[in-house]
């Protein structure tokens, strides 16, 4: 059976609650104060089974003081019932409620003229004409108009037929989105604990589901579920739903929170939007204005930054803006919202969320920002996804980042990502998505930086990988950096050698003097064996003048890169040949001392024929190379090839 949500809209005391009770047999006013005063203060709920459709009613307060309560319930409706009393006609709250429904993008509805038993036909005709004038040019222009009297029952059956007819025109709710239920009520029930209610705007909730309450990020479990007052194992999108939550106290839950699929959505406090001002807004909306944002069932205060060159949006106009919120909310690309002035509190605008995780914009980026926001409002899902990835720049976005922006299911997210990748606009690098243009630019930067290094240091075998990352990619995810280097190697532009990166065509460019100094230094260290000189002593022995020390250091680095010399400690270098011979002596000693394979410092000194000055650094080097391992005051010689 289909389920739809009908929300009432209209002025105070125009008979909305009485109408709902006449239709359903249930009184939506639940608070003692409501019954005492005879007006709806908070949201009321009721339902009716019309055979082929289950209708849930959200009865909203009509008094101007309680419009914020009205907004908490109207966000999830499929159909609006615009209620106008025959004895009063269109009133201020009629207009405001109707404006709110239009700003929220409601597309289906009907008009109910109530209290018809109190007026003559002539006045009824005048009120009908007034209503027609109000809805002209809107989604209700050709909607059914039903005259009823809840007191006498006249027209109630006709209204039920109208609701059934309108329900058939309401499209099925999209299955593209994950579970999301904005909380509009929270209370406790004896023997059950915390219960929350709301309209399940997308997805489904199944008994025993592990869910998350946002923006606080609390993990909870659905202990029990009710739909229209009846226990059920599962609630579907579009149903008024009550969920008994395990894992949280009532004091930690409040209206405006969102029950969502665990780990999928995220709170935010800066959103980029398109705002549409009401034609009768009292004044233009200017940058730095403080406003009240109503999104889902939440109300938060926000500051506005208008994204145009005049810093304001005039009444009746629409434009881009950024809202910086004073408290976190859950928002997705495409979500609708209402903006009310801070004081006096009046509805002035509505709009759609474009970027739910926006960053603060700079004035010089105005044109680019407006272009990007236009793309985020495109009906093509692929274009919107590419725009988010493009805006992320070198940081890219992971699938979970995109999921938090759109709220799509895995199937939909995967389909759109695949389309973007196959179309060539997006590239996936180790789980991070970048635009192809961004990847090409970053790759060229890497190649250019390595080649510049070769020009500066022609004797060096390459640029240290970590140095390249720090210079160009400090704010880039490590997965992307690794992907860029791997791609450049695959394409034959760069080559990696351990921790060094070089251009594929690069080879150290040695002059005759370079080769001569290299040979002298090798001779010094090979002649020294294991009792090597200090670096300064080695330079003296090689005949290097003090003015050539920096030049000699470059030749030394070349020898280290080639592996002909080994740095054991700070400025203590050994020839690779000497280190290799000592390693073989160690392994031979171990074989002769099975099974313990231990050696102490004095024995090592005797074995190598060196003093403690060299023995300790060499043993620590072998520890790092995993030839030996400390075992108390001795070393265990490991079995290595």
Coordinates of C-alpha atoms in Angstrom, one line a residue:
X1 CA 0.0 0.0 0.0
X2 CA 1.2 3.5 -0.9
X3 CA 1.9 6.0 1.9
X4 CA 1.8 9.8 1.6
X5 CA 2.2 12.6 4.0
X6 CA -0.3 15.5 3.9
X7 CA 0.6 18.7 5.7
X8 CA -2.0 21.2 6.7
X9 CA -1.3 24.9 6.1
X10 CA -3.4 27.9 7.0
X11 CA -4.2 30.7 9.5
X12 CA -4.9 30.1 13.1
X13 CA -8.5 29.0 14.0
X14 CA -9.3 28.1 10.4
X15 CA -10.2 24.6 11.4
X16 CA -7.1 22.6 10.4
X17 CA -7.1 20.3 13.5
X18 CA -10.9 19.9 13.4
X19 CA -10.7 18.9 9.8
X20 CA -8.0 16.3 10.5
X21 CA -10.1 14.9 13.3
X22 CA -13.2 14.8 11.0
X23 CA -11.2 12.9 8.4
X24 CA -9.4 10.4 10.7
X25 CA -11.4 10.3 13.9
X26 CA -8.2 11.2 15.8
X27 CA -7.5 14.4 17.6
X28 CA -4.1 15.7 16.5
X29 CA -3.9 18.2 19.4
X30 CA -2.1 16.2 22.1
X31 CA -0.9 18.9 24.5
X32 CA -3.1 19.9 27.5
X33 CA -2.4 23.5 26.7
X34 CA -3.6 23.0 23.2
X35 CA -6.9 21.6 24.4
X36 CA -7.3 24.3 27.0
X37 CA -6.7 27.2 24.6
X38 CA -8.3 25.5 21.5
X39 CA -5.3 26.2 19.2
X40 CA -2.5 24.0 17.9
X41 CA 0.8 25.0 19.5
X42 CA 3.0 22.1 18.3
X43 CA 2.9 19.5 15.6
X44 CA 0.0 17.1 15.6
X45 CA -0.2 13.8 13.8
X46 CA -3.0 11.5 12.7
X47 CA -3.6 8.9 9.9
X48 CA -6.3 7.4 7.8
X49 CA -6.5 4.3 5.6
X50 CA -8.2 5.2 2.3
X51 CA -8.0 1.6 0.9
X52 CA -5.3 2.0 -1.7
X53 CA -3.4 4.7 0.1
X54 CA -2.3 5.3 3.7
X55 CA -2.4 8.9 4.5
X56 CA -0.5 10.5 7.4
X57 CA -1.4 14.0 8.4
X58 CA 1.0 16.5 9.9
X59 CA -1.2 19.2 11.5
X60 CA 0.8 22.4 12.0
X61 CA 0.1 25.4 14.2
X62 CA -1.4 28.5 12.4
X63 CA -0.4 31.1 14.9
X64 CA 2.5 33.3 13.8
X65 CA 4.3 32.7 17.1
X66 CA 4.4 29.0 16.3
X67 CA 5.5 29.1 12.6
X68 CA 8.9 27.6 13.6
X69 CA 7.0 24.6 14.9
X70 CA 5.1 24.5 11.6
X71 CA 8.4 24.4 9.8
X72 CA 9.7 21.5 11.8
X73 CA 6.9 19.3 10.4
X74 CA 6.3 20.6 6.9
X75 CA 9.7 19.5 5.5
X76 CA 8.7 16.0 4.8
X77 CA 5.3 16.4 3.3
X78 CA 4.2 15.1 -0.1
X79 CA 1.0 17.0 -0.4
X80 CA -0.2 20.3 1.2
X81 CA -3.8 20.9 2.3
X82 CA -4.3 24.6 2.1
X83 CA -7.1 25.3 4.6
X84 CA -9.1 28.6 4.4
X85 CA -12.1 29.4 6.6
X86 CA -15.1 30.5 4.7
X87 CA -16.0 33.1 7.4
X88 CA -12.6 34.8 7.3
X89 CA -11.0 34.1 3.9
X90 CA -7.3 34.4 3.2
X91 CA -5.3 35.7 6.2
X92 CA -1.7 36.6 6.9
X93 CA -0.7 33.1 8.1
X94 CA -2.5 31.6 5.1
X95 CA -0.1 33.6 2.8
X96 CA 3.0 32.8 4.9
X97 CA 2.3 29.1 5.1
X98 CA 1.6 29.0 1.3
X99 CA 4.8 30.9 0.6
X100 CA 6.7 28.4 2.8
X101 CA 5.3 25.4 0.8
X102 CA 6.3 27.0 -2.5
X103 CA 9.8 27.8 -1.2
X104 CA 10.2 24.2 -0.1
X105 CA 9.3 22.9 -3.5
X106 CA 6.0 21.2 -2.7
X107 CA 4.5 20.2 -6.0
X108 CA 1.1 18.6 -5.0
X109 CA -1.9 19.7 -3.0
X110 CA -5.5 20.7 -2.7
X111 CA -7.5 23.5 -1.2
X112 CA -10.1 23.0 1.6
X113 CA -12.6 25.8 2.4
X114 CA -13.8 25.0 5.9
X115 CA -16.7 26.3 8.1
X116 CA -19.0 26.5 5.1
X117 CA -22.0 26.0 7.4
X118 CA -21.3 29.5 8.8
X119 CA -21.7 31.5 5.6
X120 CA -24.1 32.2 2.8
X121 CA -23.3 31.1 -0.8
X122 CA -22.4 34.7 -1.8
X123 CA -19.7 35.0 0.8
X124 CA -18.5 31.5 0.0
X125 CA -18.1 32.5 -3.7
X126 CA -16.1 35.6 -2.7
X127 CA -13.7 33.5 -0.5
X128 CA -13.3 30.9 -3.3
X129 CA -12.4 33.8 -5.7
X130 CA -9.9 35.1 -3.2
X131 CA -8.3 31.7 -2.9
X132 CA -8.0 31.3 -6.6
X133 CA -6.3 34.7 -6.8
X134 CA -3.8 33.6 -4.1
X135 CA -2.8 30.3 -5.8
X136 CA -2.8 31.7 -9.4
X137 CA 0.5 30.8 -11.2
X138 CA 1.5 28.3 -8.5
X139 CA 1.4 24.5 -8.1
X140 CA -2.1 24.9 -6.7
X141 CA -3.5 26.9 -9.6
X142 CA -5.6 24.0 -10.9
X143 CA -5.7 22.0 -7.7
X144 CA -9.1 20.6 -6.5
X145 CA -11.1 22.9 -4.1
X146 CA -13.4 21.2 -1.7
X147 CA -16.0 22.9 0.5
X148 CA -16.5 21.2 3.9
X149 CA -18.0 21.6 7.3
X150 CA -16.3 19.6 9.9
X151 CA -19.2 20.3 12.3
X152 CA -21.9 18.9 10.1
X153 CA -19.8 16.4 8.1
X154 CA -20.7 18.0 4.8
X155 CA -18.1 17.5 2.1
X156 CA -15.9 15.1 4.2
X157 CA -16.5 12.2 1.9
X158 CA -15.8 14.3 -1.1
X159 CA -12.5 15.4 0.5
X160 CA -11.5 11.8 1.0
X161 CA -12.0 11.2 -2.7
X162 CA -10.0 14.3 -3.5
X163 CA -7.1 13.1 -1.3
X164 CA -7.2 9.7 -2.9
X165 CA -7.2 11.3 -6.4
X166 CA -4.3 13.6 -5.5
X167 CA -2.3 10.7 -4.0
X168 CA -2.3 8.9 -7.3
X169 CA -0.5 11.8 -8.9
X170 CA 2.3 11.9 -6.3
X171 CA 5.4 10.1 -7.6
X172 CA 6.9 7.4 -5.6
X173 CA 9.7 8.6 -3.3
X174 CA 13.2 8.2 -4.7
X175 CA 15.1 5.1 -3.6
X176 CA 18.4 6.8 -4.4
X177 CA 19.1 8.0 -0.9
X178 CA 20.2 6.5 2.4
X179 CA 18.2 6.5 5.6
X180 CA 17.4 9.9 7.0
X181 CA 14.8 10.8 9.6
X182 CA 14.7 14.3 10.9
X183 CA 13.5 14.3 14.5
X184 CA 10.5 16.4 15.2
X185 CA 9.5 14.9 18.6
X186 CA 11.3 13.0 21.3
X187 CA 9.8 11.6 24.5
X188 CA 10.0 8.6 26.8
X189 CA 7.5 5.7 27.2
X190 CA 7.4 3.7 30.4
X191 CA 9.0 0.3 29.8
X192 CA 10.5 1.4 26.5
X193 CA 12.7 4.4 27.1
X194 CA 13.6 7.0 24.5
X195 CA 11.3 7.3 21.4
X196 CA 11.7 9.7 18.5
X197 CA 9.3 10.5 15.7
X198 CA 9.6 12.1 12.3
X199 CA 8.9 11.7 8.7
X200 CA 11.3 9.1 7.1
X201 CA 12.3 11.3 4.2
X202 CA 14.5 8.6 2.6
X203 CA 15.7 5.1 3.0
X204 CA 14.3 2.6 5.5
X205 CA 14.6 1.7 9.2
X206 CA 14.5 -1.9 10.2
X207 CA 14.2 -3.3 13.7
X208 CA 17.7 -3.9 15.3
X209 CA 19.4 -1.5 12.8
X210 CA 22.5 0.2 14.1
X211 CA 22.0 3.9 13.3
X212 CA 23.6 7.3 14.1
X213 CA 22.0 10.3 15.7
X214 CA 23.4 13.5 14.2
X215 CA 24.9 16.1 14.6
X216 CA 26.1 14.6 18.0
X217 CA 27.4 11.4 16.3
X218 CA 25.8 9.0 18.8
X219 CA 25.5 5.4 17.7
X220 CA 22.0 4.0 18.6
X221 CA 20.0 0.9 17.9
X222 CA 16.4 0.7 16.6
X223 CA 14.8 -1.4 19.4
X224 CA 11.2 -1.0 18.1
X225 CA 9.4 0.7 15.2
X226 CA 5.9 2.0 14.8
X227 CA 4.2 3.4 11.7
X228 CA 0.9 5.3 12.1
X229 CA 0.7 3.8 15.7
X230 CA 1.1 0.2 14.6
X231 CA 4.2 -1.9 15.5
X232 CA 6.2 -3.0 12.4
X233 CA 9.5 -4.6 11.6
X234 CA 10.3 -2.0 9.0
X235 CA 9.5 1.6 8.1
X236 CA 9.8 2.8 4.5
X237 CA 10.5 6.2 3.0
X238 CA 7.5 8.6 3.2
X239 CA 6.0 7.2 6.4
X240 CA 5.4 8.9 9.7
X241 CA 7.7 6.8 11.9
X242 CA 8.3 6.4 15.6
X243 CA 11.5 4.6 16.6
X244 CA 12.3 3.3 20.1
X245 CA 16.1 3.9 20.5
X246 CA 18.5 2.0 22.6
X247 CA 21.8 3.5 23.6
X248 CA 20.7 7.1 24.4
X249 CA 18.8 9.0 27.1
X250 CA 15.9 11.4 26.3
X251 CA 18.0 14.3 27.7
X252 CA 20.5 13.8 24.8
X253 CA 17.8 14.0 22.1
X254 CA 16.1 17.1 20.7
X255 CA 14.1 18.3 17.8
X256 CA 16.3 19.1 14.8
X257 CA 18.6 16.1 15.1
X258 CA 18.7 13.5 12.3
X259 CA 18.5 9.7 12.6
X260 CA 20.7 8.4 9.8
X261 CA 22.5 5.4 8.4
X262 CA 25.6 4.9 10.6
X263 CA 28.8 6.5 9.4
X264 CA 27.3 7.9 6.2
X265 CA 26.3 11.5 6.8
X266 CA 28.2 14.3 8.5
X267 CA 27.3 17.6 10.3
X268 CA 28.3 20.9 8.8
X269 CA 28.3 24.6 9.8
X270 CA 29.1 26.3 6.5
X271 CA 26.8 25.8 3.4
X272 CA 26.7 27.4 0.0
X273 CA 23.1 27.9 -1.2
X274 CA 20.9 29.5 -3.8
X275 CA 18.5 31.8 -2.1
X276 CA 15.1 33.0 -3.5
X277 CA 13.7 36.1 -1.8
X278 CA 9.9 36.5 -1.4
X279 CA 8.6 39.4 -3.4
X280 CA 7.0 41.0 -0.3
X281 CA 10.1 40.7 1.8
X282 CA 10.4 43.9 3.8
X283 CA 14.0 44.6 2.8
X284 CA 16.9 43.2 0.8
X285 CA 19.1 40.5 2.4
X286 CA 22.6 41.8 2.9
X287 CA 25.9 40.3 3.7
X288 CA 26.4 39.9 7.5
X289 CA 22.7 39.7 8.1
X290 CA 21.7 37.4 11.0
X291 CA 18.9 35.1 10.0
X292 CA 17.1 32.0 11.2
X293 CA 17.7 28.9 9.0
X294 CA 15.0 26.1 9.0
X295 CA 16.3 22.9 7.5
X296 CA 14.7 19.6 8.0
X297 CA 13.3 19.8 11.5
X298 CA 16.1 22.0 12.8
X299 CA 16.2 25.8 13.4
X300 CA 19.6 27.4 13.7
X301 CA 20.9 31.0 13.6
X302 CA 23.2 31.9 10.7
X303 CA 25.2 34.8 9.2
X304 CA 24.8 35.5 5.5
X305 CA 27.5 36.2 2.9
X306 CA 25.9 37.1 -0.4
X307 CA 28.0 35.8 -3.3
X308 CA 27.7 38.7 -5.8
X309 CA 29.4 42.0 -6.4
X310 CA 26.8 44.1 -4.6
X311 CA 26.5 42.1 -1.4
X312 CA 22.7 41.9 -1.3
X313 CA 19.7 40.0 -2.7
X314 CA 16.7 42.2 -3.4
X315 CA 13.1 41.2 -2.7
X316 CA 11.8 38.9 -5.4
X317 CA 15.3 38.1 -6.7
X318 CA 17.4 35.0 -6.3
X319 CA 21.2 34.6 -6.1
X320 CA 24.0 32.6 -4.5
X321 CA 24.9 33.0 -0.8
X322 CA 26.9 31.3 1.9
X323 CA 25.3 30.6 5.3
X324 CA 27.6 30.3 8.3
X325 CA 25.7 28.5 11.0
X326 CA 26.0 29.0 14.8
X327 CA 25.3 25.3 15.4
X328 CA 25.9 22.2 13.2
X329 CA 23.1 20.7 11.1
X330 CA 22.9 17.8 8.6
X331 CA 22.5 19.0 5.0
X332 CA 22.8 17.5 1.6
X333 CA 23.2 18.8 -1.9
X334 CA 19.6 19.5 -3.1
X335 CA 18.0 20.0 0.3
X336 CA 15.4 22.7 0.6
X337 CA 15.2 25.2 3.5
X338 CA 13.5 28.3 4.7
X339 CA 15.1 31.6 5.9
X340 CA 13.3 33.8 8.4
X341 CA 14.5 37.2 9.6
X342 CA 16.1 37.3 13.0
X343 CA 13.9 40.0 14.4
X344 CA 11.0 40.3 13.9
X345 CA 10.8 36.6 12.9
X346 CA 9.3 36.6 9.4
X347 CA 9.7 34.3 6.5
X348 CA 11.8 36.2 3.9
X349 CA 13.3 33.5 1.6
X350 CA 13.9 29.9 0.8
X351 CA 16.4 28.0 -1.2
X352 CA 18.3 24.9 -2.0
X353 CA 21.6 23.6 -0.6
X354 CA 24.4 23.5 -3.2
X355 CA 27.6 22.8 -1.2
X356 CA 26.9 21.3 2.3
X357 CA 30.7 21.5 3.2
X358 CA 31.6 24.9 1.8
X359 CA 34.8 26.8 2.6
X360 CA 34.9 30.5 3.1
X361 CA 35.3 32.4 -0.2
X362 CA 37.7 35.1 -1.1
X363 CA 36.5 38.1 -3.1
X364 CA 38.9 37.5 -6.0
X365 CA 37.3 34.1 -6.5
X366 CA 33.8 35.5 -7.1
X367 CA 33.4 34.5 -10.7
X368 CA 34.8 31.0 -10.3
X369 CA 32.7 30.5 -7.2
X370 CA 29.5 31.5 -9.0
X371 CA 30.3 29.2 -11.9
X372 CA 31.0 26.3 -9.6
X373 CA 27.7 26.9 -7.6
X374 CA 25.8 26.9 -10.9
X375 CA 27.2 23.5 -11.7
X376 CA 26.2 22.2 -8.3
X377 CA 22.6 23.2 -9.1
X378 CA 22.7 21.2 -12.4
X379 CA 20.1 18.4 -12.7
X380 CA 22.8 16.1 -14.1
X381 CA 24.2 14.1 -11.2
X382 CA 27.5 13.5 -13.0
X383 CA 28.1 17.2 -13.4
X384 CA 27.5 17.9 -9.8
X385 CA 29.8 15.1 -8.7
X386 CA 32.6 16.3 -11.0
X387 CA 32.1 19.9 -9.6
X388 CA 32.7 18.7 -6.1
X389 CA 35.8 16.8 -7.0
X390 CA 37.1 19.7 -9.0
X391 CA 36.6 22.1 -6.1
X392 CA 38.5 19.7 -3.8
X393 CA 41.6 20.3 -5.9
X394 CA 44.8 18.4 -5.0
X395 CA 43.2 17.0 -1.9
X396 CA 40.6 15.0 -4.0
X397 CA 37.6 13.3 -2.5
X398 CA 37.1 9.7 -1.4
X399 CA 33.8 7.9 -1.9
X400 CA 32.7 8.5 1.7
X401 CA 33.3 12.2 1.2
X402 CA 31.0 12.2 -1.9
X403 CA 28.4 10.1 0.0
X404 CA 28.3 12.7 2.8
X405 CA 27.6 15.4 0.2
X406 CA 24.8 13.6 -1.7
X407 CA 23.4 11.0 0.7
X408 CA 23.2 8.6 -2.2
X409 CA 23.1 4.8 -1.7
X410 CA 26.2 2.8 -2.6
X411 CA 24.5 1.7 -5.9
X412 CA 23.7 5.2 -7.0
X413 CA 27.1 6.6 -5.9
X414 CA 28.9 3.9 -7.7
X415 CA 26.9 4.4 -10.9
X416 CA 27.6 8.2 -11.0
X417 CA 31.3 7.8 -10.1
X418 CA 31.7 5.1 -12.8
X419 CA 30.1 7.4 -15.4
X420 CA 32.4 10.3 -14.4
X421 CA 35.5 8.0 -14.7
X422 CA 34.5 6.4 -17.9
X423 CA 33.7 9.8 -19.4
X424 CA 37.3 10.8 -18.7
X425 CA 36.7 13.7 -16.4
X426 CA 37.6 12.0 -13.2
X427 CA 40.5 9.7 -12.3
X428 CA 40.7 7.4 -9.3
X429 CA 44.0 7.2 -7.5
X430 CA 44.3 4.7 -4.7
X431 CA 40.7 5.4 -3.6
X432 CA 40.9 9.2 -4.0
X433 CA 39.0 10.9 -6.9
X434 CA 40.6 13.8 -8.8
X435 CA 39.7 15.5 -12.0
X436 CA 41.9 14.5 -14.8
X437 CA 42.9 18.1 -15.3
X438 CA 44.1 18.4 -11.6
X439 CA 46.0 15.1 -11.9
X440 CA 47.8 16.3 -15.1
X441 CA 48.7 19.6 -13.5
X442 CA 50.1 17.9 -10.4
X443 CA 52.0 15.3 -12.5
X444 CA 53.6 18.1 -14.6
X445 CA 54.6 19.9 -11.4
X446 CA 56.3 16.8 -10.1
X447 CA 58.3 16.2 -13.3
X448 CA 59.3 19.9 -13.5
X449 CA 60.5 19.9 -9.9
X450 CA 62.6 16.8 -10.4
X451 CA 64.2 18.2 -13.5
X452 CA 64.9 21.5 -11.8
X453 CA 66.7 19.5 -9.1
X454 CA 68.8 17.8 -11.7
X455 CA 69.8 21.2 -13.1
X456 CA 70.7 22.4 -9.6
X457 CA 72.5 19.2 -8.6
X458 CA 73.8 17.4 -11.7
X459 CA 75.8 15.0 -9.6
X460 CA 72.8 13.8 -7.5
X461 CA 71.1 10.6 -8.6
X462 CA 67.7 12.0 -7.7
X463 CA 65.5 14.1 -5.4
X464 CA 64.5 12.5 -2.1
X465 CA 60.9 11.4 -2.4
X466 CA 60.0 13.0 0.9
X467 CA 61.5 16.3 -0.2
X468 CA 59.4 16.2 -3.3
X469 CA 56.3 15.5 -1.2
X470 CA 57.0 18.4 1.2
X471 CA 57.7 20.9 -1.5
X472 CA 54.6 20.2 -3.7
X473 CA 52.2 17.8 -2.1
X474 CA 52.2 18.6 1.6
X475 CA 48.4 19.0 1.6
X476 CA 47.8 16.1 -0.8
X477 CA 46.7 12.7 0.6
X478 CA 49.6 10.2 0.6
X479 CA 47.5 7.9 -1.6
X480 CA 47.4 10.5 -4.3
X481 CA 51.2 11.2 -4.1
X482 CA 51.9 7.5 -4.4
X483 CA 49.5 7.3 -7.4
X484 CA 51.1 10.3 -9.2
X485 CA 54.6 8.8 -8.9
X486 CA 53.4 5.4 -10.0
X487 CA 51.6 6.9 -13.0
X488 CA 54.7 8.9 -14.0
X489 CA 56.9 5.8 -13.7
X490 CA 54.4 3.8 -15.8
X491 CA 54.4 6.6 -18.5
X492 CA 58.2 6.6 -18.5
X493 CA 58.7 10.1 -17.2
X494 CA 60.1 9.5 -13.7
X495 CA 61.9 6.6 -12.1
X496 CA 62.2 5.7 -8.4
X497 CA 65.2 4.2 -6.8
X498 CA 64.5 3.4 -3.1
X499 CA 63.8 6.9 -1.6
X500 CA 65.0 8.9 -4.6
X501 CA 63.0 10.1 -7.6
X502 CA 64.7 11.0 -10.8
X503 CA 63.8 11.9 -14.4
X504 CA 63.8 8.7 -16.4
X505 CA 66.5 10.1 -18.8
X506 CA 68.7 11.4 -16.0
X507 CA 72.2 10.1 -15.3
X508 CA 74.8 11.9 -13.1
X509 CA 76.9 14.2 -15.3
X510 CA 80.5 13.7 -14.2
X511 CA 83.3 15.9 -15.5
X512 CA 86.9 14.8 -15.5
X513 CA 87.5 16.6 -12.2
X514 CA 84.4 15.0 -10.7
X515 CA 85.6 11.5 -11.6
X516 CA 89.0 12.3 -10.2
X517 CA 87.7 13.4 -6.8
X518 CA 85.3 10.4 -6.7
X519 CA 88.2 8.0 -7.2
X520 CA 90.4 9.7 -4.6
X521 CA 87.6 9.5 -2.0
X522 CA 86.9 5.9 -2.7
X523 CA 90.6 5.2 -2.4
X524 CA 90.8 7.0 1.0
X525 CA 88.0 4.9 2.5
X526 CA 88.9 1.6 1.0
X527 CA 92.5 2.0 2.2
X528 CA 91.2 2.9 5.7
X529 CA 89.2 -0.3 6.0
X530 CA 87.3 -0.2 9.3
X531 CA 89.3 2.5 10.9
X532 CA 88.0 5.3 8.8
X533 CA 89.0 9.0 9.0
X534 CA 86.6 11.8 9.9
X535 CA 85.2 13.6 6.9
X536 CA 87.6 16.5 7.3
X537 CA 90.5 14.1 7.5
X538 CA 89.3 12.3 4.4
X539 CA 89.2 15.6 2.5
X540 CA 92.7 16.4 3.6
X541 CA 93.9 13.0 2.5
X542 CA 92.2 13.4 -0.9
X543 CA 93.9 16.8 -1.3
X544 CA 90.6 18.9 -1.3
X545 CA 91.1 22.6 -0.5
X546 CA 88.8 24.2 2.1
X547 CA 87.1 26.3 -0.6
X548 CA 86.0 23.0 -2.3
X549 CA 84.2 21.5 0.7
X550 CA 80.7 22.1 -0.7
X551 CA 81.7 20.7 -4.0
X552 CA 83.2 17.6 -2.3
X553 CA 80.0 17.1 -0.4
X554 CA 78.1 16.7 -3.7
X555 CA 80.6 14.0 -4.8
X556 CA 80.2 12.3 -1.4
X557 CA 76.4 12.3 -1.9
X558 CA 76.9 10.7 -5.3
X559 CA 79.0 7.9 -3.7
X560 CA 76.3 7.4 -1.1
X561 CA 73.5 7.3 -3.7
X562 CA 75.5 4.8 -5.7
X563 CA 76.1 2.7 -2.6
X564 CA 79.9 2.7 -2.8
X565 CA 80.0 4.4 0.5
X566 CA 77.8 3.8 3.6
X567 CA 76.9 6.3 6.2
X568 CA 77.2 4.5 9.6
X569 CA 76.9 7.5 11.9
X570 CA 76.7 11.2 11.2
X571 CA 80.0 12.0 9.5
X572 CA 81.4 8.5 9.8
X573 CA 81.5 6.8 6.4
X574 CA 82.8 3.3 5.3
X575 CA 83.4 1.7 2.0
X576 CA 80.7 -0.8 1.0
X577 CA 83.4 -3.4 0.5
X578 CA 84.6 -3.1 4.1
X579 CA 81.1 -3.3 5.5
X580 CA 80.5 -6.4 3.3
X581 CA 83.6 -8.1 4.6
X582 CA 82.7 -7.4 8.2
X583 CA 79.2 -8.7 7.7
X584 CA 80.7 -12.0 6.4
X585 CA 82.9 -12.2 9.5
X586 CA 79.9 -11.8 11.7
X587 CA 78.0 -14.6 9.9
X588 CA 81.0 -16.9 10.1
X589 CA 81.3 -16.2 13.8
X590 CA 77.6 -17.0 14.3
X591 CA 77.9 -20.3 12.4
X592 CA 80.8 -21.3 14.7
X593 CA 78.8 -20.5 17.8
X594 CA 75.5 -22.3 17.2
X595 CA 73.0 -22.4 18.6
X596 CA 73.2 -19.1 20.6
X597 CA 74.8 -17.0 17.8
X598 CA 75.7 -14.3 20.3
X599 CA 78.5 -11.8 20.3
X600 CA 79.5 -9.1 22.8
X601 CA 81.3 -5.8 22.2
X602 CA 84.8 -7.0 23.2
X603 CA 84.6 -10.0 20.9
X604 CA 83.3 -7.9 18.1
X605 CA 86.2 -5.5 18.6
X606 CA 88.7 -8.4 18.3
X607 CA 86.8 -9.9 15.3
X608 CA 86.9 -6.6 13.4
X609 CA 90.3 -5.4 14.7
X610 CA 89.0 -2.0 15.8
X611 CA 88.6 0.2 18.8
X612 CA 85.3 0.9 20.7
X613 CA 85.2 4.2 18.8
X614 CA 84.2 2.3 15.7
X615 CA 82.7 -0.9 17.2
X616 CA 79.7 0.7 18.8
X617 CA 78.6 2.7 15.7
X618 CA 79.1 -0.3 13.5
X619 CA 77.0 -2.6 15.8
X620 CA 74.2 0.0 15.9
X621 CA 74.4 0.1 12.1
X622 CA 74.1 -3.7 11.9
X623 CA 71.1 -3.4 14.3
X624 CA 69.4 -1.0 11.9
X625 CA 70.1 -3.3 9.0
X626 CA 68.7 -6.3 10.9
X627 CA 72.0 -8.2 10.7
X628 CA 72.1 -8.1 14.6
X629 CA 69.7 -7.6 17.4
X630 CA 70.4 -6.5 20.9
X631 CA 70.0 -9.2 23.6
X632 CA 71.0 -7.6 26.9
X633 CA 74.6 -6.6 26.7
X634 CA 75.2 -8.8 23.7
X635 CA 74.0 -9.0 20.1
X636 CA 72.2 -11.9 18.5
X637 CA 73.5 -12.4 15.0
X638 CA 70.5 -13.0 12.8
X639 CA 70.2 -15.5 10.0
X640 CA 70.4 -13.2 6.9
X641 CA 71.4 -13.8 3.3

